Short mmCIF file of C-alpha atoms in Angstrom, two decimals:
data_model
loop_
_atom_site.label_atom_id
_atom_site.label_comp_id
_atom_site.label_asym_id
_atom_site.label_seq_id
_atom_site.Cartn_x
_atom_site.Cartn_y
_atom_site.Cartn_z
CA MET Z 241 -164.04 115.84 146.57
CA THR Z 242 -163.41 114.43 143.12
CA ALA Z 243 -166.01 113.61 140.45
CA SER Z 244 -166.44 110.21 142.12
CA GLY Z 245 -167.58 111.90 145.33
CA ARG Z 246 -164.52 110.63 147.17
CA PRO Z 247 -161.54 112.52 148.59
CA PRO Z 248 -158.60 112.87 146.14
CA ASN Z 249 -156.50 110.10 147.65
CA GLN Z 250 -155.46 107.20 145.42
CA LEU Z 251 -156.25 104.47 147.95
CA LEU Z 252 -159.68 105.88 148.76
CA GLN Z 253 -160.36 106.11 145.03
CA MET Z 254 -159.39 102.47 144.58
CA LEU Z 255 -161.63 101.09 147.35
CA ASP Z 256 -164.68 99.07 146.37
CA THR Z 257 -168.00 100.75 147.12
CA ALA Z 258 -168.91 98.55 150.09
CA SER Z 259 -165.58 99.17 151.83
CA PHE Z 260 -165.66 102.90 151.18
CA ASP Z 261 -169.21 103.12 152.54
CA LEU Z 262 -167.96 101.55 155.78
CA LEU Z 263 -165.13 104.08 156.00
CA ARG Z 264 -166.94 107.20 154.77
CA PRO Z 265 -168.68 108.17 158.08
CA HIS Z 266 -165.29 108.22 159.84
CA LEU Z 267 -163.41 110.44 157.37
CA VAL Z 268 -162.68 113.93 158.67
CA THR Z 269 -160.90 116.45 156.46
CA ILE Z 270 -158.03 118.23 158.21
CA GLU Z 271 -155.32 120.70 157.29
CA LEU Z 272 -151.78 119.40 157.05
CA VAL Z 273 -149.73 122.21 158.54
CA ARG Z 274 -146.05 122.23 157.71
CA GLU Z 275 -143.77 120.65 160.36
CA THR Z 276 -146.74 119.17 162.27
CA VAL Z 277 -145.85 115.81 163.80
CA LEU Z 278 -148.62 113.35 162.90
CA SER Z 279 -147.08 110.42 164.76
CA GLN Z 280 -143.99 109.66 166.82
CA ALA Z 281 -141.98 106.46 166.96
CA ASP Z 282 -142.93 104.17 169.87
CA VAL Z 283 -146.00 106.27 170.72
CA ALA Z 284 -149.58 105.00 170.41
CA LEU Z 285 -151.37 106.24 167.30
CA ARG Z 286 -154.53 108.30 167.52
CA HIS Z 287 -155.30 108.71 163.82
CA VAL Z 288 -154.50 107.32 160.39
CA TYR Z 289 -154.19 109.82 157.52
CA PHE Z 290 -155.05 109.66 153.82
CA PRO Z 291 -153.38 112.76 152.28
CA HIS Z 292 -155.24 114.61 149.51
CA ASP Z 293 -152.25 116.75 148.59
CA GLY Z 294 -149.06 117.96 150.20
CA ALA Z 295 -146.55 115.42 151.53
CA VAL Z 296 -145.63 113.71 154.78
CA SER Z 297 -142.07 112.66 155.53
CA ILE Z 298 -141.59 109.31 157.25
CA ALA Z 299 -138.36 109.67 159.17
CA VAL Z 300 -136.18 108.00 161.78
CA SER Z 301 -134.24 109.82 164.47
CA LEU Z 302 -130.65 108.86 165.23
CA SER Z 303 -129.02 109.02 168.65
CA GLU Z 304 -126.92 112.00 167.52
CA GLY Z 305 -130.13 113.96 166.96
CA GLN Z 306 -130.06 113.62 163.17
CA ILE Z 307 -133.32 112.91 161.32
CA ILE Z 308 -133.25 110.95 158.07
CA GLU Z 309 -136.19 110.41 155.75
CA VAL Z 310 -136.96 106.82 154.72
CA ALA Z 311 -140.09 107.54 152.65
CA MET Z 312 -142.41 110.30 151.51
CA ILE Z 313 -146.19 109.78 151.48
CA GLY Z 314 -148.76 111.89 149.69
CA ARG Z 315 -152.02 111.41 147.85
CA ASP Z 316 -150.88 107.97 146.67
CA GLY Z 317 -150.79 106.48 150.15
CA VAL Z 318 -151.80 106.31 153.79
CA VAL Z 319 -149.84 107.42 156.86
CA ALA Z 320 -149.62 104.89 159.74
CA GLY Z 321 -151.91 102.32 158.11
CA GLY Z 322 -149.60 99.37 158.71
CA ALA Z 323 -148.94 100.24 162.34
CA ALA Z 324 -152.68 100.67 162.92
CA LEU Z 325 -153.30 97.15 161.65
CA ALA Z 326 -150.57 95.82 163.96
CA ASP Z 327 -150.30 96.97 167.57
CA GLY Z 328 -151.24 100.61 167.05
CA ILE Z 329 -147.75 101.87 167.94
CA ALA Z 330 -145.95 104.08 165.43
CA VAL Z 331 -142.63 102.66 164.22
CA SER Z 332 -141.31 105.97 162.88
CA ASP Z 333 -141.98 109.70 162.93
CA ALA Z 334 -144.43 111.20 160.44
CA ILE Z 335 -143.90 114.92 159.87
CA VAL Z 336 -145.72 117.20 157.42
CA LEU Z 337 -143.22 118.31 154.80
CA PHE Z 338 -145.50 120.16 152.34
CA PRO Z 339 -148.82 121.63 153.53
CA GLY Z 340 -152.12 120.33 152.21
CA THR Z 341 -155.21 118.48 153.39
CA ALA Z 342 -155.97 114.90 154.38
CA SER Z 343 -158.75 112.60 155.51
CA ALA Z 344 -158.11 111.57 159.11
CA VAL Z 345 -159.63 108.46 160.67
CA GLU Z 346 -159.53 107.58 164.36
CA ILE Z 347 -157.51 104.42 164.84
CA SER Z 348 -160.37 102.50 166.45
CA ALA Z 349 -162.63 103.19 163.47
CA PHE Z 350 -159.83 102.31 161.04
CA ARG Z 351 -159.28 98.97 162.77
CA ASN Z 352 -163.01 98.21 162.83
CA VAL Z 353 -163.33 98.83 159.09
CA ALA Z 354 -160.23 96.73 158.42
CA ALA Z 355 -161.71 93.88 160.47
CA ALA Z 356 -165.01 94.08 158.59
CA SER Z 357 -163.61 94.50 155.06
CA VAL Z 358 -161.11 92.08 153.53
CA PRO Z 359 -160.61 94.31 150.44
CA PHE Z 360 -159.81 97.34 152.62
CA ARG Z 361 -157.38 95.38 154.76
CA GLY Z 362 -155.74 93.89 151.68
CA LEU Z 363 -155.29 97.32 150.07
CA VAL Z 364 -153.61 98.71 153.19
CA ILE Z 365 -151.28 95.69 153.34
CA ARG Z 366 -150.34 96.08 149.67
CA HIS Z 367 -149.63 99.75 150.30
CA GLU Z 368 -147.32 98.83 153.18
CA GLN Z 369 -145.50 96.43 150.86
CA ALA Z 370 -145.11 99.23 148.32
CA LEU Z 371 -143.87 101.58 151.04
CA PHE Z 372 -141.33 99.02 152.23
CA ALA Z 373 -140.15 98.47 148.65
CA ARG Z 374 -139.72 102.24 148.21
CA ALA Z 375 -137.76 102.46 151.46
CA GLN Z 376 -135.50 99.61 150.30
CA GLN Z 377 -134.93 101.35 146.99
CA SER Z 378 -134.08 104.55 148.83
CA LEU Z 379 -131.56 102.70 151.01
CA ILE Z 380 -129.86 101.21 147.95
CA CYS Z 381 -129.82 104.59 146.25
CA ASN Z 382 -128.35 106.37 149.27
CA THR Z 383 -125.63 103.72 149.49
CA LEU Z 384 -124.60 103.46 145.84
CA HIS Z 385 -125.44 106.64 143.97
CA PRO Z 386 -123.96 110.15 143.96
CA VAL Z 387 -125.67 113.07 145.67
CA GLU Z 388 -126.67 114.63 142.32
CA ALA Z 389 -128.71 111.58 141.26
CA ARG Z 390 -130.21 111.20 144.73
CA LEU Z 391 -131.23 114.85 144.85
CA ALA Z 392 -132.85 114.58 141.44
CA ARG Z 393 -134.75 111.44 142.54
CA TRP Z 394 -135.97 113.16 145.69
CA LEU Z 395 -137.16 116.26 143.82
CA LEU Z 396 -138.98 114.11 141.26
CA ARG Z 397 -140.83 112.26 144.00
CA ALA Z 398 -141.77 115.57 145.64
CA HIS Z 399 -142.96 116.89 142.29
CA ASP Z 400 -145.11 113.79 141.71
CA LEU Z 401 -146.91 114.33 145.00
CA SER Z 402 -147.34 118.09 144.77
CA ASP Z 403 -147.87 118.65 141.02
CA ARG Z 404 -146.00 121.91 141.50
CA GLU Z 405 -142.80 123.06 139.88
CA THR Z 406 -141.99 125.26 142.87
CA LEU Z 407 -141.42 123.43 146.14
CA PRO Z 408 -141.21 125.14 149.55
CA LEU Z 409 -137.82 123.74 150.50
CA THR Z 410 -134.58 124.94 151.96
CA GLN Z 411 -131.24 123.32 151.21
CA GLU Z 412 -130.94 122.59 154.92
CA THR Z 413 -134.19 120.61 154.88
CA LEU Z 414 -133.06 118.71 151.79
CA ALA Z 415 -129.76 117.82 153.40
CA GLN Z 416 -131.51 116.63 156.54
CA MET Z 417 -134.00 114.50 154.61
CA MET Z 418 -131.27 112.94 152.49
CA GLY Z 419 -128.81 112.42 155.34
CA VAL Z 420 -125.98 114.38 153.72
CA ARG Z 421 -124.05 117.51 154.59
CA ARG Z 422 -125.61 120.83 153.64
CA ASN Z 423 -122.56 121.89 151.60
CA ALA Z 424 -122.94 118.74 149.44
CA VAL Z 425 -126.54 119.70 148.64
CA SER Z 426 -125.47 123.30 148.02
CA LEU Z 427 -122.80 122.26 145.50
CA VAL Z 428 -125.13 119.92 143.61
CA ALA Z 429 -128.01 122.41 143.63
CA HIS Z 430 -125.69 125.08 142.25
CA ALA Z 431 -124.59 122.75 139.44
CA LEU Z 432 -128.22 121.89 138.57
CA GLN Z 433 -129.08 125.59 138.55
CA ARG Z 434 -126.16 126.37 136.22
CA ALA Z 435 -127.44 123.62 133.91
CA GLY Z 436 -130.90 125.26 133.86
CA ILE Z 437 -132.58 122.26 135.53
CA ILE Z 438 -133.66 123.99 138.74
CA ARG Z 439 -133.75 127.49 140.16
CA TYR Z 440 -133.45 128.02 143.87
CA SER Z 441 -133.86 130.96 146.18
CA ARG Z 442 -134.29 131.28 149.91
CA GLY Z 443 -136.95 128.82 151.01
CA GLN Z 444 -137.94 127.37 147.65
CA ILE Z 445 -136.69 125.29 144.75
CA GLU Z 446 -138.24 125.55 141.29
CA ILE Z 447 -137.95 122.73 138.75
CA THR Z 448 -137.37 124.44 135.41
CA ASP Z 449 -136.57 121.41 133.21
CA LEU Z 450 -138.41 118.28 134.31
CA ARG Z 451 -137.04 116.03 131.56
CA ALA Z 452 -133.47 117.02 132.32
CA LEU Z 453 -134.11 116.34 136.01
CA GLN Z 454 -135.40 112.86 135.10
CA ALA Z 455 -132.26 112.27 133.04
CA THR Z 456 -130.11 113.36 135.98
CA SER Z 457 -131.82 110.96 138.36
CA CYS Z 458 -130.74 107.34 138.73
CA ASP Z 459 -132.97 104.41 137.77
CA CYS Z 460 -134.19 104.20 141.38
CA TYR Z 461 -136.88 106.81 140.69
CA PHE Z 462 -138.47 104.79 137.90
CA ALA Z 463 -137.94 101.46 139.69
CA ALA Z 464 -139.82 102.73 142.75
CA LYS Z 465 -142.71 103.98 140.60
CA THR Z 466 -142.90 100.62 138.81
CA ASP Z 467 -142.91 98.68 142.09
CA HIS Z 468 -145.62 100.93 143.52
CA ALA Z 469 -147.87 100.37 140.51
CA ARG Z 470 -147.26 96.61 140.48
CA LEU Z 471 -147.94 96.09 144.18
CA LEU Z 472 -151.12 98.15 144.12
CA GLY Z 473 -152.34 96.66 140.85
CA LEU Z 474 -152.18 99.95 138.95
CA PRO Z 475 -151.36 100.46 135.26
CA PRO Z 476 -147.56 100.82 134.76
#
């Protein structure tokens, strides 16, 4: 819990007192274990999740068996909130990328609170708009920008959610999340390491020069942060 007495999730921190009091009895703290599948596309949801730390990858599976990430959610968001407000069927896979904790809410309780609280429902909708905007930005970035800039953007987003310079990541996982070949990630990671921006070893990547990583990234990283703040009514 934070000084406010609420879990360390941005949306829960933003809720008005009346709405949070409706939700509070239904919040259960759980562990986010790496590679755990929180929801599957086209399968009925059981819970909605408000991460405290760690990160959850929102991904789509292709017919060839490839999995590509479309968004990453952490303490600044909610997993499956939009689908819970709709028909309760997940539209994508949600897989724990970085371990941490989260507040879980049974979908029936989540829907009841949303029905009773206009501010809560509005906040979830604005978050879904922000998530959609981030996914759009990611699509544009993946289409137009080189792997080096895309990798830098991805690592910056991961750093924002984890507050850690060292991320438990393999190059294979990065390639899968970004939808590129592993050798492309390997070449770019090697170049960034030579430049002193990151250091990687088996199973982890350390950011050693955050400002240089920001300079390497394209404008998509900052554009996505600006959109998120604007849509949620946060300071820029």
